[in-house]
Amino acid sequence: MRFTKKAAAAVIAAFLIMIIAIGLFVRPDSKLGWLGNIVSVPLSPFQKLLSIAGRKLEGSFLFISEARELREENEQLHESLNELDEALREAAELKTENDQLRKVISFKERFGEYDILNANIIAKDAGNWFNIFVIDRGISDAIIMGRKGLYSAYYPVITGEGLVGRIVSSYALSSKVLSIIDEGSTVSAVITKNRSIVEVKGDIALKDKGLCIIGNIKMGDETGIAPGDTVETSGLGGIYPKGIIIGKVIEVGRNEKTMSSYAILKPAVDFEKLEIVFVMRSKVTDDGMTVIP
Amino acid sequence: MRIKPVNAAVFIISLLLIQTTLLEYSEIAGIKPNLLLVLAVCAGLLTGSSEGAVIGFFAGLAHDLATGTVFGLYALLSAAAGYLTGMINRRLYRDNIIVLIAAVFAASVVFESAVFLLFGWGELLTGSLMGEAAKIGFAVTRIILPEAAYNCLASVPLYYIIIVCCRNRNKNAGKLNAL
């Protein structure tokens, strides 16, 4: 009985302690909350370890059970990946093939009032002073100088890269093209970044290097021109339509004698490697009427 | 010696074709010879002033029509080159190669200087963008003199080709006449 009495007393004591403890702990602002740390702090790393291990274990069990399914899926994916690779390669090929054409099409879209006619260069200048070349399109392709009616009198010549020049005279089956690097060529242009108007001219001394010059830039009013600036046609003068890329400025210099600056321009078109060009025929007549070809 | 009109026409047309197409690949420092001018000089030396002038005129006209900017500029200058070298013909022994080279050199320098002056005088008056002296210097040292030298080089084979072609024709003509 003694034994039982002791036990009963211990149980009652424990019970009372528990009730008191519950009473103390139950309040959220209880000052005895730190006692929980006695258990949680040393245990938490083990808990973490075990829970991660458990998750891994679960994953590997899943992997084993799904291995066959995954292998099949993997094979399928490999196949479709190969197919996609092939398609991608084809697309890349097509892209490079179409790059030139796309450039020309973009020209067609941008300059909707023009017909774009491709032409081959068939002869280069006979002398050393000028830079004129001959293309295989002429009056038979409705390139008629000074004509009023079907097409306007000016025929700019371009490539996918930019401006080449303009036709100066046309014959039955061929035309002469004056390139922008010829000394006789002047193109009204704008500097793309700030829209200031400049003149792009050819120069004997720069012709062989395939470069142009921008002259008559007044000192103090250098129009903010700097190497790297893009220059495009201004549309003024009525020969070249607005917005055709001419090239990039590579050097800015000063001529103290004439109190002006000049800039040397590298055309976007490489005149050494020029073989195929495009002639722009305006669909708008001198009377402002649009021709439906 | 006489150069028949047919021969002259064949020479002019074939040289014009070579000049405007294949010669591009023979450029040295961006300079190619002017075979049509060399033809005019050779014709002047071989045949005399009047024929030299006529052949020079048509050679220059072909150049004008092919790629010229100002119609008649090359025609008149080539005619003058043929005429003036034709005057040498009477005074100097024409088969002398040194006479040929000297004539081609002098004609080239005068011819190209005239093209430069006629074409560029406006710019020289109003002021070139890079300075007049620099421009004249460039024209003389980088275009006129190199082209004259290149013309001399090209003139020797061309001269003998003309002589061989025309001699054969003349011989054949002689035989036909004898028969």
mmCIF file with all atom_site columns, C-alpha atoms in Angstrom, chain A residues 117-225:
data_model
loop_
_atom_site.group_PDB
_atom_site.id
_atom_site.type_symbol
_atom_site.label_atom_id
_atom_site.label_alt_id
_atom_site.label_comp_id
_atom_site.label_asym_id
_atom_site.label_entity_id
_atom_site.label_seq_id
_atom_site.pdbx_PDB_ins_code
_atom_site.Cartn_x
_atom_site.Cartn_y
_atom_site.Cartn_z
_atom_site.occupancy
_atom_site.B_iso_or_equiv
_atom_site.pdbx_formal_charge
_atom_site.auth_seq_id
_atom_site.auth_comp_id
_atom_site.auth_asym_id
_atom_site.auth_atom_id
_atom_site.pdbx_PDB_model_num
ATOM 1   C CA . LEU A 1 117 ? 14.745 46.376 -110.019 1.00 0.00 ? 117 LEU A CA 1
ATOM 2   C CA . ASN A 1 118 ? 17.837 44.185 -109.693 1.00 0.00 ? 118 ASN A CA 1
ATOM 3   C CA . ALA A 1 119 ? 20.785 44.824 -112.011 1.00 0.00 ? 119 ALA A CA 1
ATOM 4   C CA . ASN A 1 120 ? 24.241 43.379 -112.707 1.00 0.00 ? 120 ASN A CA 1
ATOM 5   C CA . ILE A 1 121 ? 27.330 45.516 -113.094 1.00 0.00 ? 121 ILE A CA 1
ATOM 6   C CA . ILE A 1 122 ? 28.718 44.805 -116.538 1.00 0.00 ? 122 ILE A CA 1
ATOM 7   C CA . ALA A 1 123 ? 31.529 47.365 -116.894 1.00 0.00 ? 123 ALA A CA 1
ATOM 8   C CA . LYS A 1 124 ? 33.641 49.592 -114.699 1.00 0.00 ? 124 LYS A CA 1
ATOM 9   C CA . ASP A 1 125 ? 35.045 53.033 -115.443 1.00 0.00 ? 125 ASP A CA 1
ATOM 10  C CA . ALA A 1 126 ? 37.629 53.115 -118.226 1.00 0.00 ? 126 ALA A CA 1
ATOM 11  C CA . GLY A 1 127 ? 39.678 55.930 -116.712 1.00 0.00 ? 127 GLY A CA 1
ATOM 12  C CA . ASN A 1 128 ? 41.237 56.676 -113.370 1.00 0.00 ? 128 ASN A CA 1
ATOM 13  C CA . TRP A 1 129 ? 39.434 59.923 -112.542 1.00 0.00 ? 129 TRP A CA 1
ATOM 14  C CA . PHE A 1 130 ? 35.826 58.976 -112.200 1.00 0.00 ? 130 PHE A CA 1
ATOM 15  C CA . ASN A 1 131 ? 33.825 56.223 -110.598 1.00 0.00 ? 131 ASN A CA 1
ATOM 16  C CA . ILE A 1 132 ? 31.094 55.390 -113.011 1.00 0.00 ? 132 ILE A CA 1
ATOM 17  C CA . PHE A 1 133 ? 29.952 51.886 -113.794 1.00 0.00 ? 133 PHE A CA 1
ATOM 18  C CA . VAL A 1 134 ? 27.575 50.325 -116.276 1.00 0.00 ? 134 VAL A CA 1
ATOM 19  C CA . ILE A 1 135 ? 24.617 48.096 -115.372 1.00 0.00 ? 135 ILE A CA 1
ATOM 20  C CA . ASP A 1 136 ? 22.593 45.792 -117.592 1.00 0.00 ? 136 ASP A CA 1
ATOM 21  C CA . ARG A 1 137 ? 19.310 47.694 -117.252 1.00 0.00 ? 137 ARG A CA 1
ATOM 22  C CA . GLY A 1 138 ? 18.321 50.466 -119.605 1.00 0.00 ? 138 GLY A CA 1
ATOM 23  C CA . ILE A 1 139 ? 15.514 52.044 -121.564 1.00 0.00 ? 139 ILE A CA 1
ATOM 24  C CA . SER A 1 140 ? 14.059 48.562 -122.155 1.00 0.00 ? 140 SER A CA 1
ATOM 25  C CA . ASP A 1 141 ? 13.416 48.443 -118.395 1.00 0.00 ? 141 ASP A CA 1
ATOM 26  C CA . ALA A 1 142 ? 11.720 51.859 -118.437 1.00 0.00 ? 142 ALA A CA 1
ATOM 27  C CA . ILE A 1 143 ? 14.800 53.642 -117.125 1.00 0.00 ? 143 ILE A CA 1
ATOM 28  C CA . ILE A 1 144 ? 14.407 56.807 -119.128 1.00 0.00 ? 144 ILE A CA 1
ATOM 29  C CA . MET A 1 145 ? 16.199 59.931 -118.041 1.00 0.00 ? 145 MET A CA 1
ATOM 30  C CA . GLY A 1 146 ? 14.188 63.107 -117.727 1.00 0.00 ? 146 GLY A CA 1
ATOM 31  C CA . ARG A 1 147 ? 11.007 61.361 -118.691 1.00 0.00 ? 147 ARG A CA 1
ATOM 32  C CA . LYS A 1 148 ? 7.734  62.794 -117.604 1.00 0.00 ? 148 LYS A CA 1
ATOM 33  C CA . GLY A 1 149 ? 4.978  60.282 -117.316 1.00 0.00 ? 149 GLY A CA 1
ATOM 34  C CA . LEU A 1 150 ? 5.428  56.700 -116.296 1.00 0.00 ? 150 LEU A CA 1
ATOM 35  C CA . TYR A 1 151 ? 8.384  56.993 -113.971 1.00 0.00 ? 151 TYR A CA 1
ATOM 36  C CA . SER A 1 152 ? 10.060 60.022 -112.466 1.00 0.00 ? 152 SER A CA 1
ATOM 37  C CA . ALA A 1 153 ? 13.374 61.201 -113.829 1.00 0.00 ? 153 ALA A CA 1
ATOM 38  C CA . TYR A 1 154 ? 15.661 60.036 -111.046 1.00 0.00 ? 154 TYR A CA 1
ATOM 39  C CA . TYR A 1 155 ? 16.815 56.516 -110.440 1.00 0.00 ? 155 TYR A CA 1
ATOM 40  C CA . PRO A 1 156 ? 18.660 55.974 -107.168 1.00 0.00 ? 156 PRO A CA 1
ATOM 41  C CA . VAL A 1 157 ? 20.798 52.833 -107.053 1.00 0.00 ? 157 VAL A CA 1
ATOM 42  C CA . ILE A 1 158 ? 21.083 50.867 -103.810 1.00 0.00 ? 158 ILE A CA 1
ATOM 43  C CA . THR A 1 159 ? 22.092 47.523 -102.322 1.00 0.00 ? 159 THR A CA 1
ATOM 44  C CA . GLY A 1 160 ? 20.788 45.823 -99.203  1.00 0.00 ? 160 GLY A CA 1
ATOM 45  C CA . GLU A 1 161 ? 23.487 47.670 -97.257  1.00 0.00 ? 161 GLU A CA 1
ATOM 46  C CA . GLY A 1 162 ? 22.807 51.211 -98.421  1.00 0.00 ? 162 GLY A CA 1
ATOM 47  C CA . LEU A 1 163 ? 23.167 53.852 -101.104 1.00 0.00 ? 163 LEU A CA 1
ATOM 48  C CA . VAL A 1 164 ? 25.334 53.201 -104.179 1.00 0.00 ? 164 VAL A CA 1
ATOM 49  C CA . GLY A 1 165 ? 24.572 56.192 -106.387 1.00 0.00 ? 165 GLY A CA 1
ATOM 50  C CA . ARG A 1 166 ? 22.226 57.166 -109.173 1.00 0.00 ? 166 ARG A CA 1
ATOM 51  C CA . ILE A 1 167 ? 21.774 56.614 -112.872 1.00 0.00 ? 167 ILE A CA 1
ATOM 52  C CA . VAL A 1 168 ? 23.150 59.481 -114.965 1.00 0.00 ? 168 VAL A CA 1
ATOM 53  C CA . SER A 1 169 ? 22.338 58.245 -118.437 1.00 0.00 ? 169 SER A CA 1
ATOM 54  C CA . SER A 1 170 ? 20.530 55.300 -119.906 1.00 0.00 ? 170 SER A CA 1
ATOM 55  C CA . TYR A 1 171 ? 20.820 53.448 -123.204 1.00 0.00 ? 171 TYR A CA 1
ATOM 56  C CA . ALA A 1 172 ? 18.762 50.729 -124.864 1.00 0.00 ? 172 ALA A CA 1
ATOM 57  C CA . LEU A 1 173 ? 20.092 47.879 -122.736 1.00 0.00 ? 173 LEU A CA 1
ATOM 58  C CA . SER A 1 174 ? 22.397 49.536 -120.214 1.00 0.00 ? 174 SER A CA 1
ATOM 59  C CA . SER A 1 175 ? 22.778 52.547 -117.945 1.00 0.00 ? 175 SER A CA 1
ATOM 60  C CA . LYS A 1 176 ? 25.641 54.501 -116.424 1.00 0.00 ? 176 LYS A CA 1
ATOM 61  C CA . VAL A 1 177 ? 25.613 54.768 -112.652 1.00 0.00 ? 177 VAL A CA 1
ATOM 62  C CA . LEU A 1 178 ? 27.418 57.602 -110.895 1.00 0.00 ? 178 LEU A CA 1
ATOM 63  C CA . SER A 1 179 ? 28.549 56.234 -107.536 1.00 0.00 ? 179 SER A CA 1
ATOM 64  C CA . ILE A 1 180 ? 28.541 58.378 -104.407 1.00 0.00 ? 180 ILE A CA 1
ATOM 65  C CA . ILE A 1 181 ? 32.361 58.174 -104.206 1.00 0.00 ? 181 ILE A CA 1
ATOM 66  C CA . ASP A 1 182 ? 32.722 59.900 -107.595 1.00 0.00 ? 182 ASP A CA 1
ATOM 67  C CA . GLU A 1 183 ? 33.961 63.476 -107.365 1.00 0.00 ? 183 GLU A CA 1
ATOM 68  C CA . GLY A 1 184 ? 30.910 64.635 -109.312 1.00 0.00 ? 184 GLY A CA 1
ATOM 69  C CA . SER A 1 185 ? 28.452 63.213 -106.815 1.00 0.00 ? 185 SER A CA 1
ATOM 70  C CA . THR A 1 186 ? 26.761 65.252 -104.103 1.00 0.00 ? 186 THR A CA 1
ATOM 71  C CA . VAL A 1 187 ? 24.132 63.739 -101.841 1.00 0.00 ? 187 VAL A CA 1
ATOM 72  C CA . SER A 1 188 ? 22.014 65.738 -99.419  1.00 0.00 ? 188 SER A CA 1
ATOM 73  C CA . ALA A 1 189 ? 22.207 63.838 -96.157  1.00 0.00 ? 189 ALA A CA 1
ATOM 74  C CA . VAL A 1 190 ? 21.330 64.005 -92.479  1.00 0.00 ? 190 VAL A CA 1
ATOM 75  C CA . ILE A 1 191 ? 23.229 62.812 -89.449  1.00 0.00 ? 191 ILE A CA 1
ATOM 76  C CA . THR A 1 192 ? 20.865 60.253 -87.976  1.00 0.00 ? 192 THR A CA 1
ATOM 77  C CA . LYS A 1 193 ? 21.408 61.155 -84.324  1.00 0.00 ? 193 LYS A CA 1
ATOM 78  C CA . ASN A 1 194 ? 20.584 64.870 -84.523  1.00 0.00 ? 194 ASN A CA 1
ATOM 79  C CA . ARG A 1 195 ? 19.054 65.328 -87.979  1.00 0.00 ? 195 ARG A CA 1
ATOM 80  C CA . SER A 1 196 ? 21.471 68.077 -89.034  1.00 0.00 ? 196 SER A CA 1
ATOM 81  C CA . ILE A 1 197 ? 21.740 68.414 -92.775  1.00 0.00 ? 197 ILE A CA 1
ATOM 82  C CA . VAL A 1 198 ? 25.100 67.876 -94.491  1.00 0.00 ? 198 VAL A CA 1
ATOM 83  C CA . GLU A 1 199 ? 26.408 67.251 -97.996  1.00 0.00 ? 199 GLU A CA 1
ATOM 84  C CA . VAL A 1 200 ? 28.127 63.978 -98.804  1.00 0.00 ? 200 VAL A CA 1
ATOM 85  C CA . LYS A 1 201 ? 30.557 64.328 -101.705 1.00 0.00 ? 201 LYS A CA 1
ATOM 86  C CA . GLY A 1 202 ? 33.012 62.168 -103.543 1.00 0.00 ? 202 GLY A CA 1
ATOM 87  C CA . ASP A 1 203 ? 36.698 63.076 -103.675 1.00 0.00 ? 203 ASP A CA 1
ATOM 88  C CA . ILE A 1 204 ? 39.477 62.049 -106.059 1.00 0.00 ? 204 ILE A CA 1
ATOM 89  C CA . ALA A 1 205 ? 41.867 61.419 -103.201 1.00 0.00 ? 205 ALA A CA 1
ATOM 90  C CA . LEU A 1 206 ? 39.388 59.186 -101.339 1.00 0.00 ? 206 LEU A CA 1
ATOM 91  C CA . LYS A 1 207 ? 37.806 57.386 -104.270 1.00 0.00 ? 207 LYS A CA 1
ATOM 92  C CA . ASP A 1 208 ? 40.270 54.502 -104.366 1.00 0.00 ? 208 ASP A CA 1
ATOM 93  C CA . LYS A 1 209 ? 39.763 53.825 -100.677 1.00 0.00 ? 209 LYS A CA 1
ATOM 94  C CA . GLY A 1 210 ? 36.011 53.791 -101.277 1.00 0.00 ? 210 GLY A CA 1
ATOM 95  C CA . LEU A 1 211 ? 35.370 56.762 -98.967  1.00 0.00 ? 211 LEU A CA 1
ATOM 96  C CA . CYS A 1 212 ? 33.333 59.992 -99.180  1.00 0.00 ? 212 CYS A CA 1
ATOM 97  C CA . ILE A 1 213 ? 33.707 63.382 -97.575  1.00 0.00 ? 213 ILE A CA 1
ATOM 98  C CA . ILE A 1 214 ? 31.317 65.709 -95.791  1.00 0.00 ? 214 ILE A CA 1
ATOM 99  C CA . GLY A 1 215 ? 32.404 69.279 -96.392  1.00 0.00 ? 215 GLY A CA 1
ATOM 100 C CA . ASN A 1 216 ? 31.375 72.818 -95.566  1.00 0.00 ? 216 ASN A CA 1
ATOM 101 C CA . ILE A 1 217 ? 30.851 72.186 -91.886  1.00 0.00 ? 217 ILE A CA 1
ATOM 102 C CA . LYS A 1 218 ? 31.267 75.669 -90.414  1.00 0.00 ? 218 LYS A CA 1
ATOM 103 C CA . MET A 1 219 ? 33.596 75.963 -87.461  1.00 0.00 ? 219 MET A CA 1
ATOM 104 C CA . GLY A 1 220 ? 31.824 76.440 -84.180  1.00 0.00 ? 220 GLY A CA 1
ATOM 105 C CA . ASP A 1 221 ? 28.773 74.874 -85.741  1.00 0.00 ? 221 ASP A CA 1
ATOM 106 C CA . GLU A 1 222 ? 30.162 71.418 -86.177  1.00 0.00 ? 222 GLU A CA 1
ATOM 107 C CA . THR A 1 223 ? 26.668 69.947 -85.942  1.00 0.00 ? 223 THR A CA 1
ATOM 108 C CA . GLY A 1 224 ? 27.955 67.624 -83.258  1.00 0.00 ? 224 GLY A CA 1
ATOM 109 C CA . ILE A 1 225 ? 29.458 65.326 -85.858  1.00 0.00 ? 225 ILE A CA 1
#
